[in-house]
Amino acid sequence: MTQDLELIRRVYANYPERTAQARKTLGRGLTLTEKILYSHLSSNNFGGQGTPAAAFGRGKDYVDFFPDRVAMQDATAQMALLQFMSAGIPKVAVPSTVHCDHLIQAERGASEDLATANRENAEVYEFLASVSNKFGIGFWKPGSGIIHQVVLENYAFPGGMMIGTDSHTPNAGGLGMVAIGVGGADAVDVMAGMAWELKMPKLIGVKLTGALKGWTSAKDVILKLAGILTVKGGTGAVVEYFGPGCASLSCTGKGTICNMGAEIGATTSVFPYDSRMADYLRKTDRADIATLADAVAEHLKADVEVEKDPAKYYDQVIEIDLNTLEPHINGPFTPDRAFPISEFAKAVKENGWPETLKVALIGSCTNSSYEDIDRVASIARAAAAKGLKAKSELVITPGSEAVRATIERDGQLAVLESIGAKVLANACGPCIGQWKRHDVKDGEKNSIVTSFNRNFTARNDGNPATHAFVASPETVVALALGGSLSFDFLNGTLTNDKGEQVKLETPKGLDLPVKGFVPDPNGYLAPAADGTKVSVAINPKSDRLQALAAFAPPKVDADFKGLALLIKAKGKCTTDHISAAGKWLKFRGHLDNISNNLLITAENAFNGKLNVVKNTLSGSASGVPDTARAYKAAGKGWLVVGEENYGEGSSREHAAMEPRYLGGRAIIVKSFARIHETNLKKQGMLPLTFANPADYDKIQETDTFDLDAHNLAPGKPLTLTVKHADGSSDAIALNHTFNAQQIGWFKAGSALNLIAAQSAKK
């Protein structure tokens, strides 16, 4: 059933005028991304004639937008809603939803795991449900599905704009929506009715030609692109797909590609509206949106001249021929180490990766659609008929209750179970570290292959020795049947139960169920019409939830003198390294408790160890959080130094709130991932970059630092005075991307402090 239809009518009604105005201002045709962004501009960005005030500079100008809706998952929603509560606002200003998908640990199977989650997380679920009820937020209960699949089925619409407190929010780009992952403080801005700020993104155009065939799937498009662009190649950019190959991809296939665009650092990814999207809308009981979209279809794709001369409109153009695209496998330990299947077995041997495949996992928000499961089931059905079963443990995670119930009705689940698959709850589970493995010991070297999106060290199971590879669902089930990373499923054979050599059948399947989806009648709770009488209580003795206290405004002179170095991080430092997930997810609503995971898996550049740094007050070695707390207790500020793409990965703002809470002043690195840099600014931290990246090497373990934070101004570098133990010093130039509004956040102590102050005046 269509949600918020009148909102969608208003969005579409504005498109003809808004796109015409933007064309006039830019003096040329428009890409799809430009149409959506310029159609969602805040009035702050309009001139006197109701037209955009300027052609905003890509990668340069900060622009204010009014997104259509907000989506939050349960792990990040806790902190987002704790912040919203403290802002003093009675009700959300835009349609918003909470989805309970992150806190369900995978161990025994769907029903047992869901029951355990409901018992162990009862306090958190009750909090989220009551806050949602009070402030006008839709609530999706545990077991209803993974946020991005549920959003695609119920809320995403072509040409819309959404923000979500999860880095894979761009999944909705598969339905033609600009959907961007953010931190909770950004969500608070939008839920409070304020404009949301974003630096106008650059545009990467990806032209798709041909059509997928054989074993190749939509997942292979983004796996190949990750190999081309690397984990930071899309930073600050929207990836817009165009070309005749787009029409050959299903709506959920497009969603898979957009979802994993987060792994190349892209702000978001988007596909043009087409008949495959219309088909999906109709099958998910939203034919009225398809009718509305058809009426404005010319505005939901790039102008004709863009495709004729893409280099004129995009900052970078990449072409992928779907006719020749091979299945890919990416990893281990990073999602951009890409191998076409023809080269993978050789890479396994050359690198000494464990060939035996311990576990194969299908699902996550990236690949858990009806099409994914139907194609996998076709492989399984043919394999079972030939006397084959999975040689590796095979795990299936449906994306939503609607998908699960439909594949149960249509028989795919039974087929998968016949080759040995185990079905987990409709939740994130192993993808985000919510996986209690029993088949290997911690530290035991092993290989797994997943259809997930990320494979950072220890991400899935907490074991740094697990070699995790990312592939399509089709590739995952083929390797599970072979039991080995080196199995050539395109050409090789397997021995069946009769001792015969048999080949796997090429996958095929439907992208949408013929009989439609089985609806989920119990997963959603609508909020109260009047939430003023709804109470939200937080037990002060709780170890799961903690009311927030405002961060104090900085003393821009005293607070930035004599700073200590907390840690100089070496190499990849993702939000998983800064604020680990797994067992720590239970503390996402308790800032003090979760701060005990600060940077515990980041490698110390001085000793190569994890969670062992020098406390310069005591002269002894201790854990990172313990050292930070010691500095805070002594009134001594500190900073962190890191390398490239610092904060890559999840949108979790805990990675920004924890250093702020424990007394951090600045994070100084070679470069930042977009979401993390913004999150740091929102919480009153100073994210700074070395003007000369080689200055990273000048930082020593016992240095002290003075930072001229009082000179913070747009476009003006800061100077870090580094005082070494031998009495020498260095003056290091630091760059930043603060604008005037963001400097206001810093001076107030946080962006939330400003919102609360403005709310108090009303």
PDB file of N, CA and C in Angstrom, residues 81 99 236 252 260 340 342 355 361 375 397 445 539 571 629 731:
ATOM      1  N   LEU A  81      17.624   9.350  17.936  1.00  0.00           N
ATOM      2  CA  LEU A  81      16.398   9.735  18.639  1.00  0.00           C
ATOM      3  C   LEU A  81      16.688  10.287  20.028  1.00  0.00           C
ATOM      4  N   HIS A  99      13.610   1.005  11.771  1.00  0.00           N
ATOM      5  CA  HIS A  99      13.585  -0.392  11.336  1.00  0.00           C
ATOM      6  C   HIS A  99      14.495  -1.226  12.226  1.00  0.00           C
ATOM      7  N   GLY A 236      32.679  12.058  -2.450  1.00  0.00           N
ATOM      8  CA  GLY A 236      32.211  13.377  -2.869  1.00  0.00           C
ATOM      9  C   GLY A 236      31.462  13.376  -4.181  1.00  0.00           C
ATOM     10  N   THR A 252      15.410  -4.423  -8.392  1.00  0.00           N
ATOM     11  CA  THR A 252      16.210  -4.846  -7.248  1.00  0.00           C
ATOM     12  C   THR A 252      17.670  -5.058  -7.630  1.00  0.00           C
ATOM     13  N   MET A 260      25.843  -0.999  -2.949  1.00  0.00           N
ATOM     14  CA  MET A 260      27.261  -1.217  -2.730  1.00  0.00           C
ATOM     15  C   MET A 260      28.110  -0.084  -3.263  1.00  0.00           C
ATOM     16  N   PRO A 340      38.041 -10.999 -11.669  1.00  0.00           N
ATOM     17  CA  PRO A 340      37.091 -11.749 -12.500  1.00  0.00           C
ATOM     18  C   PRO A 340      37.288 -13.235 -12.202  1.00  0.00           C
ATOM     19  N   SER A 342      37.736 -15.730 -13.910  1.00  0.00           N
ATOM     20  CA  SER A 342      38.776 -16.404 -14.688  1.00  0.00           C
ATOM     21  C   SER A 342      40.157 -16.255 -14.065  1.00  0.00           C
ATOM     22  N   GLU A 355      41.854 -22.411   0.775  1.00  0.00           N
ATOM     23  CA  GLU A 355      40.995 -22.795  -0.349  1.00  0.00           C
ATOM     24  C   GLU A 355      39.672 -23.393   0.101  1.00  0.00           C
ATOM     25  N   LEU A 361      27.419 -17.415   2.575  1.00  0.00           N
ATOM     26  CA  LEU A 361      26.282 -16.673   3.128  1.00  0.00           C
ATOM     27  C   LEU A 361      25.615 -15.828   2.044  1.00  0.00           C
ATOM     28  N   ARG A 375      16.961 -16.980  -8.465  1.00  0.00           N
ATOM     29  CA  ARG A 375      18.088 -17.435  -9.297  1.00  0.00           C
ATOM     30  C   ARG A 375      18.941 -18.456  -8.539  1.00  0.00           C
ATOM     31  N   THR A 397      19.709 -15.384   4.278  1.00  0.00           N
ATOM     32  CA  THR A 397      19.015 -14.341   5.034  1.00  0.00           C
ATOM     33  C   THR A 397      18.045 -13.616   4.108  1.00  0.00           C
ATOM     34  N   LYS A 445      42.604 -19.481  10.858  1.00  0.00           N
ATOM     35  CA  LYS A 445      42.579 -19.025   9.482  1.00  0.00           C
ATOM     36  C   LYS A 445      41.522 -19.799   8.700  1.00  0.00           C
ATOM     37  N   ASN A 539      15.717   4.283  32.124  1.00  0.00           N
ATOM     38  CA  ASN A 539      16.182   3.887  33.453  1.00  0.00           C
ATOM     39  C   ASN A 539      17.607   4.402  33.657  1.00  0.00           C
ATOM     40  N   GLY A 571      47.473   2.740   8.323  1.00  0.00           N
ATOM     41  CA  GLY A 571      46.717   2.013   7.315  1.00  0.00           C
ATOM     42  C   GLY A 571      45.224   2.255   7.396  1.00  0.00           C
ATOM     43  N   ARG A 629      40.359   8.254  28.637  1.00  0.00           N
ATOM     44  CA  ARG A 629      39.678   8.607  29.888  1.00  0.00           C
ATOM     45  C   ARG A 629      40.654   9.225  30.898  1.00  0.00           C
ATOM     46  N   ALA A 731      56.052  23.175  12.483  1.00  0.00           N
ATOM     47  CA  ALA A 731      54.783  23.845  12.214  1.00  0.00           C
ATOM     48  C   ALA A 731      54.168  23.181  10.991  1.00  0.00           C
TER      49      ALA A 731
END
